[in-house]
mmCIF file of C-alpha atoms in Angstrom:
data_model
loop_
_atom_site.group_PDB
_atom_site.id
_atom_site.type_symbol
_atom_site.label_atom_id
_atom_site.label_comp_id
_atom_site.label_asym_id
_atom_site.label_seq_id
_atom_site.Cartn_x
_atom_site.Cartn_y
_atom_site.Cartn_z
ATOM 1 C CA MET A 885 12.604 0.195 3.701
ATOM 2 C CA ASN A 886 15.240 2.338 2.055
ATOM 3 C CA ASP A 887 17.520 -0.162 0.323
ATOM 4 C CA ARG A 888 17.860 1.175 -3.224
ATOM 5 C CA SER A 889 18.255 -2.271 -4.784
ATOM 6 C CA THR A 890 15.127 -3.589 -3.087
ATOM 7 C CA LEU A 891 13.094 -0.520 -4.034
ATOM 8 C CA ASP A 892 14.219 -0.861 -7.654
ATOM 9 C CA THR A 893 13.466 -4.581 -7.781
ATOM 10 C CA LEU A 894 9.996 -4.148 -6.303
ATOM 11 C CA SER A 895 9.325 -1.279 -8.708
ATOM 12 C CA THR A 896 9.649 -3.712 -11.606
ATOM 13 C CA ARG A 897 8.051 -6.771 -9.992
ATOM 14 C CA LEU A 898 4.939 -5.176 -8.468
ATOM 15 C CA PRO A 899 2.250 -3.817 -10.765
ATOM 16 C CA PHE A 900 1.263 -0.212 -10.079
ATOM 17 C CA ALA A 901 4.424 0.386 -8.004
ATOM 18 C CA SER A 902 6.809 1.816 -10.600
ATOM 19 C CA MET A 903 7.203 4.952 -8.458
ATOM 20 C CA LEU A 904 9.331 2.896 -6.044
ATOM 21 C CA ALA A 905 12.210 3.542 -8.453
ATOM 22 C CA ARG A 906 11.918 7.278 -7.746
ATOM 23 C CA VAL A 907 11.404 7.474 -3.980
ATOM 24 C CA PRO A 908 13.974 7.352 -1.184
ATOM 25 C CA GLN A 909 11.932 4.981 0.966
ATOM 26 C CA ALA A 910 8.731 3.011 1.348
ATOM 27 C CA LEU A 911 6.721 1.592 4.198
ATOM 28 C CA VAL A 912 5.825 -2.093 3.970
ATOM 29 C CA VAL A 913 2.769 -2.797 6.103
ATOM 30 C CA CYS A 914 2.668 -6.389 7.345
ATOM 31 C CA GLY A 915 0.625 -8.466 9.748
ATOM 32 C CA ASP A 916 1.231 -11.789 11.457
ATOM 33 C CA SER A 917 -1.339 -14.262 10.151
ATOM 34 C CA GLY A 918 -0.292 -16.658 12.904
ATOM 35 C CA LEU A 919 -1.556 -14.256 15.570
ATOM 36 C CA SER A 920 -4.782 -13.095 13.961
ATOM 37 C CA GLU A 921 -7.090 -14.173 11.168
ATOM 38 C CA SER A 922 -8.128 -10.551 10.688
ATOM 39 C CA TRP A 923 -4.608 -9.093 10.514
ATOM 40 C CA TYR A 924 -5.447 -7.456 7.179
ATOM 41 C CA LEU A 925 -8.159 -5.322 8.807
ATOM 42 C CA ASP A 926 -5.763 -3.895 11.401
ATOM 43 C CA CYS A 927 -3.113 -3.372 8.729
ATOM 44 C CA SER A 928 -5.610 -1.580 6.481
ATOM 45 C CA ALA A 929 -6.430 0.871 9.269
ATOM 46 C CA ALA A 930 -2.722 1.371 9.994
ATOM 47 C CA THR A 931 -2.007 2.010 6.316
ATOM 48 C CA GLN A 932 -4.779 4.597 6.069
ATOM 49 C CA ASN A 933 -3.515 6.301 9.234
ATOM 50 C CA PHE A 934 -0.010 6.440 7.765
ATOM 51 C CA LEU A 935 -1.327 7.985 4.542
ATOM 52 C CA LEU A 936 -3.221 10.642 6.501
ATOM 53 C CA ALA A 937 -0.169 11.397 8.655
ATOM 54 C CA ALA A 938 2.055 11.676 5.573
ATOM 55 C CA GLN A 939 -0.398 14.093 3.972
ATOM 56 C CA ALA A 940 -0.515 16.187 7.146
ATOM 57 C CA MET A 941 3.291 16.374 7.087
ATOM 58 C CA GLY A 942 3.357 17.560 3.480
ATOM 59 C CA LEU A 943 4.553 14.249 2.079
ATOM 60 C CA ALA A 944 3.296 12.408 -0.962
ATOM 61 C CA ALA A 945 2.386 8.759 -0.389
ATOM 62 C CA VAL A 946 0.416 6.098 -2.226
ATOM 63 C CA TRP A 947 -1.029 2.727 -1.201
ATOM 64 C CA THR A 948 0.135 0.015 -3.597
ATOM 65 C CA GLY A 949 -1.736 -3.191 -2.879
ATOM 66 C CA VAL A 950 -0.049 -6.503 -2.220
ATOM 67 C CA TYR A 951 -2.596 -8.642 -0.332
ATOM 68 C CA PRO A 952 -4.605 -10.701 -1.400
ATOM 69 C CA ASN A 953 -2.679 -11.255 -4.653
ATOM 70 C CA ALA A 954 -0.586 -14.393 -4.135
ATOM 71 C CA ASP A 955 2.093 -13.427 -6.667
ATOM 72 C CA ARG A 956 2.588 -10.013 -5.053
ATOM 73 C CA ILE A 957 2.681 -11.534 -1.562
ATOM 74 C CA VAL A 958 5.397 -13.993 -2.605
ATOM 75 C CA THR A 959 7.365 -11.225 -4.328
ATOM 76 C CA VAL A 960 7.473 -9.052 -1.191
ATOM 77 C CA GLN A 961 8.081 -12.002 1.130
ATOM 78 C CA GLU A 962 11.037 -13.126 -0.995
ATOM 79 C CA GLU A 963 12.555 -9.670 -1.458
ATOM 80 C CA LEU A 964 12.331 -8.823 2.244
ATOM 81 C CA ALA A 965 13.017 -12.349 3.551
ATOM 82 C CA LEU A 966 9.807 -12.303 5.595
ATOM 83 C CA PRO A 967 8.934 -15.289 7.781
ATOM 84 C CA PRO A 968 6.060 -17.417 6.403
ATOM 85 C CA THR A 969 3.381 -16.036 8.733
ATOM 86 C CA ILE A 970 4.279 -12.392 8.093
ATOM 87 C CA MET A 971 1.913 -11.210 5.380
ATOM 88 C CA PRO A 972 2.489 -7.976 3.444
ATOM 89 C CA LEU A 973 -0.680 -5.952 2.921
ATOM 90 C CA ALA A 974 0.744 -2.956 1.086
ATOM 91 C CA VAL A 975 3.869 -1.158 0.008
ATOM 92 C CA VAL A 976 3.586 2.605 0.510
ATOM 93 C CA PRO A 977 6.161 4.696 -1.354
ATOM 94 C CA PHE A 978 6.526 8.125 0.210
ATOM 95 C CA GLY A 979 8.594 11.270 -0.044
ATOM 96 C CA TYR A 980 8.326 14.843 -1.243
ATOM 97 C CA ALA A 981 6.343 15.280 -4.440
ATOM 98 C CA ASN A 982 8.308 16.534 -7.414
ATOM 99 C CA GLY A 983 5.299 17.477 -9.498
ATOM 100 C CA THR A 984 1.848 18.953 -9.364
ATOM 101 C CA GLU A 985 -0.146 15.815 -10.075
ATOM 102 C CA GLN A 986 -3.477 15.834 -8.278
ATOM 103 C CA PRO A 987 -5.414 12.840 -6.925
ATOM 104 C CA LYS A 988 -8.100 11.424 -9.202
ATOM 105 C CA ASP A 989 -11.607 12.622 -8.409
ATOM 106 C CA LYS A 990 -13.517 9.359 -8.058
ATOM 107 C CA PHE A 991 -16.521 10.799 -6.210
ATOM 108 C CA ASP A 992 -19.824 9.615 -7.642
ATOM 109 C CA ALA A 993 -22.946 10.907 -5.884
ATOM 110 C CA SER A 994 -24.988 8.019 -7.318
ATOM 111 C CA ARG A 995 -23.059 5.655 -5.037
ATOM 112 C CA ILE A 996 -24.316 7.365 -1.890
ATOM 113 C CA HIS A 997 -27.392 5.753 -0.370
ATOM 114 C CA HIS A 998 -29.389 7.017 2.602
ATOM 115 C CA ASN A 999 -31.235 4.599 4.859
ATOM 116 C CA LYS A 1000 -31.889 2.050 2.086
ATOM 117 C CA TRP A 1001 -30.102 0.951 -1.048
#
């Protein structure tokens, strides 16, 4: 998606997606809930693969969640005129970084368990 108006609208209507106002494009990852009950699993893997590919290409990208939040789903479906069974999982803004911001370090060794909890 690269329509400036749509990017700007979604930047204000989706929480945690304000960066859409500053990027040239975004990927909207969707699945067809009419074809699979587990569409969100396949879409999650596809989103992660896209993020890894973007990183490898020197691009900045971030996963902004849509599913399972009903209000976010409706927002994206309306803005992109998606058919009813097409469910948006995530909106991924991407482009070249214009700063030096680093990812948050969320590693916590106490959350690693070996063999038993």
